[in-house]
Amino acid sequence: MINRRTISALLAGAAVSSACTIPTEPLDNNIAYPFRAQVQNATRLEVHNQYLNLLVAGGGDHHLFIGPVGVPTYDLTLVDGVVNHVPNGVRLVIGGEFSEIDHTTKLFSTGRGDDRAIFEPTYGCNPDTDELQIELQFVTWQNHPTGGHICVRHAFDGSHEFRYSPPGNTLIDVNRECIKVTLVVIPTTDLPPPSSSTTLSTVTIPATSTSAAPTPTGTPTEAFTDLTASGYRFLGCAPEERWANDGPFRTLSGASEASADAMTNERCLAFCESQGFAYAGTEWRQECWCGNEVADTRVPATTLASLAACDHVCTGDPTQFCGGDAWLSLYQKCAEGEACENVAFT
Ligand SMILES: *[C@@H]1O[C@H](CO)[C@@H](O)[C@H](O)[C@H]1NC(C)=O
């Protein structure tokens, strides 16, 4: 009798019998031709067939994303099992941002000497087309046990970030499961070079304004905007969950607004004050977030270097910084009668 189980067994059998033919000769662990890295997991369509993007981070690092965040990269190479991006002088490494919740660790790219992710090129069959493809099988994290896998976890603005999951790990962060993925080599020799116009931001700062008020021109000369005269102190550049690696997602979760062409720190302060909040933070050029408390793990550092992460120019004033990529330029309303001073950065 043909029932549902029989049909799925037949289908499974058909899938196996039509699998592509895998060549027997081993692949070299160097790939000199430029390639893109594609992510595959045919049961997870939200990530399946997307490509690895690079996003500039602090210290010359580039972080890895799929989705709308980051810049497509067409010219990866493999050197002794390590994925390199020569134009940026970076290679794929693992380290940092260990999550207590799902025990994953960040996979990113850097020119520094962090322990590298080691891959082995292997043949596989494309789950959609059944064509032969070259996959980067994850072998080990240098100086760590062999095994484990690469996965992608929901990050911000609809993106996923790359993580490493250690061997035997069964922990899952229920709020953002790290989806196991296969990395696939897509040669780009016959594709046009990447366009220089592929930038990560969808926000453009208007060169001229049609409004009555003159558009400020110039570039920021100060690392932050001094608004003590308006009764707010600058606290520093505060991490969102992505960098603090704890919960909840937002550092300031009270109220928010965004403006693609008119965000400034003054505007954000006024907005949060009008909503009755004591803290205000700008982010990602155009966003304003408000709250009444800042968790210990989100309190900004007081080093000058820490301010570098808040380097996104405000959409409403090119002389100010409005946070960064999941970083807030954080201000606090000064209490009545107290001296209103910015935090001292050293
Ligand atoms: C797809 O992701 C799920 C969740 O991580 C995982 O259990 C499954 O093995 C993955 N499938 C492939 C083909 O990697």
Coordinates of C-alpha atoms and ligand atoms in Angstrom, one line a residue:
M1 CA 0.0 0.0 0.0
I2 CA 1.3 3.5 -0.9
N3 CA 1.0 5.8 2.1
R4 CA 2.7 9.0 3.0
R5 CA 5.7 7.3 4.6
T6 CA 6.2 5.1 1.5
I7 CA 6.2 8.2 -0.7
S8 CA 8.7 10.1 1.3
A9 CA 10.9 6.9 1.4
L10 CA 10.7 6.8 -2.4
L11 CA 11.5 10.5 -2.7
A12 CA 14.5 10.1 -0.3
G13 CA 15.7 7.2 -2.4
A14 CA 15.3 9.2 -5.6
A15 CA 17.3 12.1 -4.1
V16 CA 20.1 9.7 -3.3
S17 CA 20.2 8.0 -6.6
S18 CA 20.3 11.3 -8.5
A19 CA 23.2 12.7 -6.4
C20 CA 26.0 14.1 -8.5
T21 CA 29.1 12.0 -9.0
I22 CA 31.9 13.0 -6.6
P23 CA 35.4 12.8 -8.1
T24 CA 37.7 10.6 -6.2
E25 CA 40.9 12.7 -6.4
P26 CA 41.4 14.9 -3.3
L27 CA 41.3 18.7 -3.6
D28 CA 44.3 20.9 -2.8
N29 CA 43.8 23.1 0.3
N30 CA 44.9 26.1 -1.6
I31 CA 42.5 27.9 -4.0
A32 CA 44.2 30.7 -5.9
Y33 CA 41.3 31.8 -8.0
P34 CA 39.1 34.4 -6.5
F35 CA 35.8 33.2 -5.1
R36 CA 32.7 34.2 -3.2
A37 CA 31.6 32.2 -0.2
Q38 CA 28.0 31.0 -0.4
V39 CA 26.0 29.8 2.6
Q40 CA 23.8 26.7 2.2
N41 CA 21.3 25.0 4.4
A42 CA 18.4 23.9 2.2
T43 CA 16.1 23.5 5.2
R44 CA 16.6 27.0 6.3
L45 CA 15.5 29.2 3.5
E46 CA 16.1 32.4 5.4
V47 CA 19.9 31.9 5.1
H48 CA 20.1 29.4 2.2
N49 CA 22.2 30.5 -0.9
Q50 CA 23.1 33.9 0.6
Y51 CA 26.7 35.2 0.3
L52 CA 29.2 36.2 2.9
N53 CA 29.6 39.9 3.2
L54 CA 32.4 41.8 4.9
L55 CA 31.7 44.8 7.2
V56 CA 34.5 47.1 8.4
A57 CA 35.0 46.9 12.1
G58 CA 37.5 48.4 14.5
G59 CA 41.2 47.9 14.2
G60 CA 41.2 47.0 10.5
D61 CA 39.0 43.9 11.2
H62 CA 36.1 43.0 9.0
H63 CA 33.1 41.2 10.4
L64 CA 31.2 38.6 8.5
F65 CA 27.5 38.8 7.7
I66 CA 24.9 37.5 5.4
G67 CA 21.8 39.6 4.5
P68 CA 21.6 43.3 4.0
V69 CA 24.6 44.2 6.2
G70 CA 28.1 44.4 4.8
V71 CA 29.8 44.6 1.4
P72 CA 29.7 41.6 -1.0
T73 CA 33.2 40.1 -1.4
Y74 CA 34.2 38.5 -4.7
D75 CA 37.9 37.8 -4.2
L76 CA 38.4 35.4 -1.4
T77 CA 41.2 32.8 -1.7
L78 CA 42.2 29.8 0.3
V79 CA 45.8 29.5 1.7
D80 CA 46.6 26.3 3.5
G81 CA 43.0 25.9 4.5
V82 CA 42.6 29.5 5.7
V83 CA 40.2 31.8 3.9
N84 CA 42.0 35.1 3.0
H85 CA 40.8 38.4 1.7
V86 CA 43.9 39.8 0.3
P87 CA 42.6 43.3 -0.6
N88 CA 41.7 44.0 3.0
G89 CA 44.7 42.1 4.4
V90 CA 42.5 39.9 6.5
R91 CA 41.9 36.1 7.0
L92 CA 39.1 34.2 8.7
V93 CA 39.7 33.6 12.4
I94 CA 37.7 32.5 15.4
G95 CA 37.7 34.2 18.8
G96 CA 35.8 36.5 21.1
E97 CA 32.2 37.2 21.9
F98 CA 31.8 33.8 23.4
S99 CA 28.1 33.2 24.2
E100 CA 27.3 31.6 27.5
I101 CA 23.9 30.8 26.1
D102 CA 24.8 28.7 23.1
H103 CA 28.5 28.3 23.5
T104 CA 29.3 29.7 20.1
T105 CA 32.2 32.0 19.3
K106 CA 32.5 34.7 16.7
L107 CA 34.0 33.9 13.3
F108 CA 35.4 37.1 11.8
S109 CA 38.3 38.3 9.7
T110 CA 41.4 40.2 10.8
G111 CA 45.0 40.9 9.9
R112 CA 46.1 40.2 13.5
G113 CA 47.3 36.8 14.7
D114 CA 44.1 35.3 16.2
D115 CA 43.7 31.6 15.9
R116 CA 42.5 30.8 12.4
A117 CA 39.6 28.8 11.1
I118 CA 40.9 25.9 9.1
F119 CA 38.9 24.5 6.2
E120 CA 39.3 21.6 3.8
P121 CA 37.9 21.9 0.3
T122 CA 35.7 18.9 -0.5
Y123 CA 33.4 18.0 -3.3
G124 CA 29.7 18.0 -2.7
C125 CA 26.4 18.1 -4.5
N126 CA 24.3 21.3 -4.7
P127 CA 21.1 20.5 -2.7
D128 CA 19.0 22.5 -5.2
T129 CA 20.6 21.7 -8.6
D130 CA 22.5 18.5 -7.8
E131 CA 25.5 20.0 -9.6
L132 CA 29.0 19.3 -8.4
Q133 CA 30.3 22.0 -6.1
I134 CA 33.3 22.7 -3.9
E135 CA 32.5 23.1 -0.2
L136 CA 34.7 24.4 2.5
Q137 CA 34.4 21.7 5.2
F138 CA 35.3 23.1 8.6
V139 CA 38.2 21.1 10.1
T140 CA 39.3 22.9 13.2
W141 CA 39.9 26.1 15.1
Q142 CA 43.7 26.4 15.3
N143 CA 45.0 25.4 18.7
H144 CA 41.6 23.9 19.6
P145 CA 40.0 20.5 19.3
T146 CA 39.2 19.2 15.8
G147 CA 35.5 19.3 14.8
G148 CA 32.6 21.6 15.4
H149 CA 30.9 23.6 12.7
I150 CA 30.2 27.1 11.3
C151 CA 26.7 28.5 11.9
V152 CA 24.9 31.8 11.3
R153 CA 22.9 33.5 14.0
H154 CA 20.4 36.4 13.6
A155 CA 22.1 39.7 14.3
F156 CA 20.7 43.1 13.5
D157 CA 18.9 44.9 10.6
G158 CA 17.8 41.5 9.2
S159 CA 21.3 40.1 9.0
H160 CA 23.0 37.0 10.3
E161 CA 26.5 36.9 11.7
F162 CA 28.9 34.0 11.5
R163 CA 29.8 31.8 14.5
Y164 CA 31.7 28.7 15.4
S165 CA 30.0 25.9 17.4
P166 CA 32.3 23.5 19.2
P167 CA 32.3 19.7 18.7
G168 CA 29.3 18.0 20.4
N169 CA 27.6 21.3 21.2
T170 CA 23.9 20.9 21.6
L171 CA 23.0 24.2 23.2
I172 CA 20.6 26.5 21.4
D173 CA 19.8 30.1 22.0
V174 CA 16.0 29.9 21.6
N175 CA 15.9 33.6 20.6
R176 CA 18.3 33.2 17.8
E177 CA 19.3 29.7 16.9
C178 CA 22.7 29.4 15.3
I179 CA 21.9 27.7 12.0
K180 CA 24.5 25.2 10.8
V181 CA 25.6 26.0 7.3
T182 CA 27.8 24.7 4.5
L183 CA 30.2 27.2 3.0
V184 CA 30.5 26.8 -0.7
V185 CA 33.2 28.1 -3.1
I186 CA 31.7 30.1 -6.0
P187 CA 34.5 31.0 -8.4
T188 CA 34.2 34.6 -9.6
T189 CA 36.9 34.6 -12.4
D190 CA 34.2 35.2 -15.0
L191 CA 32.2 37.8 -13.1
P192 CA 32.7 41.5 -13.3
P193 CA 34.8 43.0 -10.5
P194 CA 32.8 44.2 -7.5
S195 CA 31.3 47.6 -8.0
S196 CA 32.8 50.3 -5.7
S197 CA 29.2 51.5 -5.2
T198 CA 28.2 48.4 -3.2
T199 CA 28.4 50.0 0.2
L200 CA 26.7 48.7 3.3
S201 CA 24.6 51.7 4.1
T202 CA 21.3 52.4 2.4
V203 CA 21.3 55.9 3.8
T204 CA 22.6 58.7 1.7
I205 CA 23.4 62.1 3.1
P206 CA 21.9 64.8 0.9
A207 CA 24.4 67.2 -0.4
T208 CA 21.9 70.0 -0.5
S209 CA 18.7 70.5 1.3
T210 CA 15.5 71.9 0.0
S211 CA 14.4 72.9 3.5
A212 CA 14.6 76.5 4.6
A213 CA 17.3 75.8 7.2
P214 CA 20.8 75.8 5.9
T215 CA 22.4 72.3 5.7
P216 CA 25.5 72.2 7.9
T217 CA 28.5 71.2 5.9
G218 CA 31.8 69.8 6.9
T219 CA 32.9 66.7 8.8
P220 CA 33.0 65.9 12.5
T221 CA 36.0 67.4 14.2
E222 CA 35.2 66.1 17.7
A223 CA 34.6 62.4 18.7
F224 CA 31.3 63.4 20.2
T225 CA 28.9 66.3 20.5
D226 CA 29.2 68.4 23.6
L227 CA 25.6 69.0 24.7
T228 CA 26.2 69.9 28.4
A229 CA 24.8 73.4 27.7
S230 CA 21.5 71.6 26.9
G231 CA 21.7 69.7 30.1
Y232 CA 23.0 66.4 28.8
R233 CA 26.3 64.7 29.5
F234 CA 28.0 62.4 27.0
L235 CA 28.7 59.0 28.5
G236 CA 30.5 57.3 25.7
C237 CA 30.0 54.8 22.9
A238 CA 27.7 52.1 24.3
P239 CA 27.4 48.6 22.8
E240 CA 24.2 47.0 21.7
E241 CA 23.6 43.3 22.5
R242 CA 25.7 42.3 19.5
W243 CA 28.9 43.5 21.1
A244 CA 28.0 42.9 24.7
N245 CA 26.8 39.4 24.0
D246 CA 24.0 39.3 26.6
G247 CA 20.3 40.1 26.6
P248 CA 18.1 41.9 25.8
F249 CA 18.7 43.0 22.2
R250 CA 18.5 46.8 22.8
T251 CA 20.5 48.8 25.3
L252 CA 17.9 51.5 25.3
S253 CA 14.4 50.0 24.9
G254 CA 12.1 52.8 25.9
A255 CA 11.1 54.6 22.7
S256 CA 12.8 55.2 19.4
E257 CA 12.5 57.2 16.1
A258 CA 14.5 57.3 12.9
S259 CA 15.1 59.9 10.4
A260 CA 16.8 59.2 7.1
D261 CA 17.8 62.8 6.6
A262 CA 17.4 64.8 9.8
M263 CA 18.8 62.9 12.8
T264 CA 21.1 64.8 15.1
N265 CA 22.1 64.3 18.7
E266 CA 20.1 67.4 19.7
R267 CA 17.0 66.0 17.9
C268 CA 17.4 62.7 19.7
L269 CA 17.8 64.3 23.1
A270 CA 14.7 66.4 22.5
F271 CA 12.7 63.4 21.4
C272 CA 13.7 61.3 24.4
E273 CA 13.1 64.1 26.8
S274 CA 9.6 64.7 25.3
Q275 CA 8.9 61.0 26.0
G276 CA 10.1 61.3 29.6
F277 CA 13.4 59.4 29.3
A278 CA 16.7 60.1 31.0
Y279 CA 18.9 58.4 28.5
A280 CA 19.2 59.1 24.8
G281 CA 21.4 57.4 22.2
T282 CA 21.9 57.8 18.5
E283 CA 22.9 54.9 16.3
W284 CA 23.5 54.0 12.6
R285 CA 23.4 57.6 11.4
Q286 CA 19.7 57.9 11.6
E287 CA 18.3 56.2 14.7
C288 CA 17.4 57.5 18.1
W289 CA 16.8 55.3 21.1
C290 CA 15.6 56.2 24.6
G291 CA 15.6 54.5 28.0
N292 CA 15.6 55.1 31.7
E293 CA 18.5 52.7 32.6
V294 CA 21.6 51.2 31.2
A295 CA 22.6 47.7 32.2
D296 CA 26.1 47.3 33.8
T297 CA 27.2 45.3 30.8
R298 CA 26.3 48.1 28.4
V299 CA 28.0 51.0 30.2
P300 CA 30.4 52.5 27.7
A301 CA 34.2 52.4 28.2
T302 CA 35.9 55.6 29.0
T303 CA 38.9 55.2 26.8
L304 CA 39.4 57.5 23.8
A305 CA 39.9 54.4 21.7
S306 CA 36.4 53.2 22.6
L307 CA 34.9 56.2 20.8
A308 CA 36.1 55.0 17.4
A309 CA 33.2 52.6 17.1
C310 CA 30.7 55.5 17.1
D311 CA 31.9 56.8 13.7
H312 CA 28.7 57.1 11.7
V313 CA 27.9 60.7 10.6
C314 CA 24.5 61.9 11.5
T315 CA 22.0 62.1 8.6
G316 CA 20.9 65.6 9.8
D317 CA 24.4 67.1 10.5
P318 CA 27.6 66.0 8.8
T319 CA 29.6 67.6 11.7
Q320 CA 28.3 65.1 14.3
F321 CA 28.6 61.4 14.9
C322 CA 25.4 59.5 15.5
G323 CA 26.6 56.2 16.9
G324 CA 27.9 53.3 14.9
D325 CA 27.2 49.9 13.7
A326 CA 25.2 48.5 16.7
W327 CA 26.9 51.2 18.9
L328 CA 25.1 54.1 20.6
S329 CA 26.4 57.6 21.1
L330 CA 25.0 57.7 24.6
Y331 CA 23.8 60.8 26.5
Q332 CA 22.3 61.2 29.9
K333 CA 20.1 64.0 31.2
C334 CA 22.0 65.8 34.0
A335 CA 20.1 66.0 37.3
E336 CA 18.9 69.4 38.3
G337 CA 21.4 71.4 40.3
E338 CA 24.4 69.1 39.6
A339 CA 27.3 70.1 37.5
C340 CA 26.7 68.8 34.0
E341 CA 30.0 67.4 32.7
N342 CA 30.8 64.9 30.0
V343 CA 32.7 61.7 31.0
A344 CA 36.4 62.3 30.8
F345 CA 38.0 60.0 28.2
T346 CA 41.6 59.0 28.5
Ligands
LIG1 C1 20.5 23.2 8.9 O1 20.4 23.8 10.2 C2 19.9 23.0 11.2 C3 19.9 23.9 12.5 O2 21.2 24.3 12.8 C4 20.8 21.8 11.4 O3 20.3 21.0 12.4 C5 20.9 21.1 10.1 O4 21.8 20.0 10.2 C6 21.4 22.0 9.0 N1 21.4 21.3 7.7 C7 22.5 21.3 7.0 C8 22.4 20.5 5.7 O5 23.6 21.8 7.3

